Amino acid sequence: MGTPLDFRLGYGVFGGKDGATPARVAHVADSAAQVSGHADLAASAHGDLTLALDGILAALQSQARKPDHAAWVTDLQAKVGAAAERDAQLLGAEADPVHPARIYGELVPRLADDAVVIGDGGDFVSFAGKYVEPKRPGGWLDPGPYGCLGAGLGAAIAARIARPSAQVVLLLGDGAAGFSLMDVDTLVRHDLPVVMVMGNNSAWGLEKGPMQMLYGYDVAADLAPRTAYHEVVRALGGAGEVVTDPRQIGPALDRAFASGVPYLVNIITDVDAAYPRATFGI
Ligand SMILES: Cc1ncc(C[n+]2csc(CCOP(=O)(O)OP(=O)(O)O)c2C)c(N)n1
Ligand SMILES: [Mg+2]
């Protein structure tokens, strides 16, 4: 529902391993153009998603013979609970260098309901996709199915103007920052405070990791270690700091939110803490 059936969802094929029949897929999107054209759909609908969900619920409730999902729901809840326990360990990781998940362990409790969180990066943003649960529509922006790096600063400028009183947080990989960090100049000139949180693993991690997994080696995926991107933001008229100790992430985020200026928290992270992915979208 409301999500394109692209590489992040196996292009709309679910199950079907070892000769099993794949699941039947019904795709519900908020406009006709968003309904998948490539997936083999058992059904589809488009329009207001809240109306669609309300309609599905009403249709279920009006059925004389309701399917009994109780055992399945209990099983799913147990799995969610176990996953949350595993996540809790990573979200509180004391590892040095910092594990990227720890950044979200510190950031998520500091997010207000109306926060707009923007992702621009590779693995660092994949971790965010797992841990950041937007509370309101429009609370999460990323470059979408094509994943074009560099879109984050533009989105942050727009979000800050559209939601003047909301927290606006831009999550930046160090690789992504190479595409458009200069747009901090625009934030400064137009007095648009945005909190930028960088997972700085001195690499194009989402290139390096998959290359290693597929080929056993990587090329042209390393960036210079510990680059002082926060100094770039300072030079442009904003503020920022570098963080290497996991216990300093929270206080640094508090300073960033309190600063009232474009502020980059440049967190040096572990390049070996790659996002655990099973597919690469290729
Ligand atoms: C414009 C553009 N060029 C190249 C890519 C391919 N690409 C996807 S992720 C990535 C590396 C991102 O590195 P970084 O932002 O540091 O995130 P990390 O994976 O290290 O957390 C690259 C080059 C892209 N998505 N967009
Ligand atoms: Mg990186």
GROMACS .gro file of N, CA and C and ligand atoms in nm, residues 120-125 146-149 172-177 179 199 201 203-207 223, ligand 1:
model
  101
  120ASP      N    1   1.973   1.120   0.258
  120ASP     CA    2   2.057   1.136   0.139
  120ASP      C    3   2.187   1.059   0.164
  121GLY      N    4   2.193   0.939   0.113
  121GLY     CA    5   2.313   0.857   0.136
  121GLY      C    6   2.283   0.712   0.104
  122GLY      N    7   2.379   0.626   0.131
  122GLY     CA    8   2.364   0.485   0.102
  122GLY      C    9   2.324   0.406   0.226
  123ASP      N   10   2.418   0.327   0.275
  123ASP     CA   11   2.391   0.244   0.394
  123ASP      C   12   2.338   0.326   0.511
  124PHE      N   13   2.395   0.444   0.531
  124PHE     CA   14   2.355   0.526   0.646
  124PHE      C   15   2.204   0.553   0.642
  125VAL      N   16   2.151   0.573   0.522
  125VAL     CA   17   2.007   0.600   0.507
  125VAL      C   18   1.927   0.470   0.510
  146TYR      N   19   1.484   0.586  -0.774
  146TYR     CA   20   1.608   0.605  -0.850
  146TYR      C   21   1.725   0.639  -0.759
  147GLY      N   22   1.696   0.681  -0.637
  147GLY     CA   23   1.800   0.699  -0.536
  147GLY      C   24   1.910   0.796  -0.572
  148CYS      N   25   1.878   0.906  -0.640
  148CYS     CA   26   1.981   0.999  -0.684
  148CYS      C   27   2.042   1.074  -0.565
  149LEU      N   28   2.171   1.046  -0.539
  149LEU     CA   29   2.239   1.116  -0.430
  149LEU      C   30   2.246   1.265  -0.459
  172LEU      N   31   2.292   1.260   0.619
  172LEU     CA   32   2.385   1.267   0.507
  172LEU      C   33   2.492   1.160   0.518
  173GLY      N   34   2.511   1.081   0.412
  173GLY     CA   35   2.634   1.003   0.402
  173GLY      C   36   2.745   1.098   0.362
  174ASP      N   37   2.870   1.060   0.392
  174ASP     CA   38   2.980   1.147   0.349
  174ASP      C   39   2.990   1.149   0.197
  175GLY      N   40   2.957   1.036   0.133
  175GLY     CA   41   2.955   1.033  -0.013
  175GLY      C   42   2.849   1.127  -0.068
  176ALA      N   43   2.729   1.120  -0.012
  176ALA     CA   44   2.619   1.206  -0.058
  176ALA      C   45   2.655   1.353  -0.039
  177ALA      N   46   2.723   1.384   0.072
  177ALA     CA   47   2.759   1.524   0.099
  177ALA      C   48   2.846   1.580  -0.013
  179PHE      N   49   2.806   1.558  -0.313
  179PHE     CA   50   2.726   1.604  -0.426
  179PHE      C   51   2.669   1.745  -0.405
  199GLY      N   52   2.671   1.040   0.881
  199GLY     CA   53   2.739   0.913   0.911
  199GLY      C   54   2.862   0.908   0.823
  201ASN      N   55   3.171   0.741   0.720
  201ASN     CA   56   3.248   0.616   0.725
  201ASN      C   57   3.363   0.617   0.625
  203ALA      N   58   3.371   0.638   0.312
  203ALA     CA   59   3.351   0.548   0.198
  203ALA      C   60   3.215   0.569   0.132
  204TRP      N   61   3.209   0.527   0.008
  204TRP     CA   62   3.081   0.503  -0.056
  204TRP      C   63   3.041   0.362  -0.014
  205GLY      N   64   2.987   0.353   0.108
  205GLY     CA   65   2.964   0.222   0.169
  205GLY      C   66   2.874   0.133   0.086
  206LEU      N   67   2.771   0.190   0.030
  206LEU     CA   68   2.674   0.109  -0.046
  206LEU      C   69   2.730   0.068  -0.183
  207GLU      N   70   2.848   0.114  -0.217
  207GLU     CA   71   2.921   0.060  -0.333
  207GLU      C   72   3.025  -0.040  -0.285
  223LEU      N   73   3.678   0.708   0.048
  223LEU     CA   74   3.694   0.853   0.057
  223LEU      C   75   3.801   0.880   0.163
  283LIG     C1   76   2.397   1.066  -0.833
  283LIG     C2   77   2.430   0.927  -0.785
  283LIG     N1   78   2.549   0.875  -0.816
  283LIG     C3   79   2.581   0.750  -0.774
  283LIG     C4   80   2.491   0.677  -0.702
  283LIG     C5   81   2.524   0.534  -0.659
  283LIG     N2   82   2.541   0.525  -0.514
  283LIG     C6   83   2.443   0.474  -0.434
  283LIG     S1   84   2.488   0.471  -0.274
  283LIG     C7   85   2.639   0.537  -0.308
  283LIG     C8   86   2.740   0.562  -0.199
  283LIG     C9   87   2.685   0.652  -0.094
  283LIG     O1   88   2.785   0.678   0.002
  283LIG     P1   89   2.748   0.755   0.134
  283LIG     O2   90   2.656   0.867   0.103
  283LIG     O3   91   2.874   0.789   0.203
  283LIG     O4   92   2.664   0.648   0.217
  283LIG     P2   93   2.717   0.511   0.286
  283LIG     O5   94   2.670   0.399   0.199
  283LIG     O6   95   2.867   0.517   0.296
  283LIG     O7   96   2.651   0.510   0.421
  283LIG    C10   97   2.654   0.560  -0.445
  283LIG    C11   98   2.773   0.619  -0.509
  283LIG    C12   99   2.365   0.735  -0.673
  283LIG     N3  100   2.272   0.671  -0.602
  283LIG     N4  101   2.338   0.862  -0.715
   0.00000   0.00000   0.00000
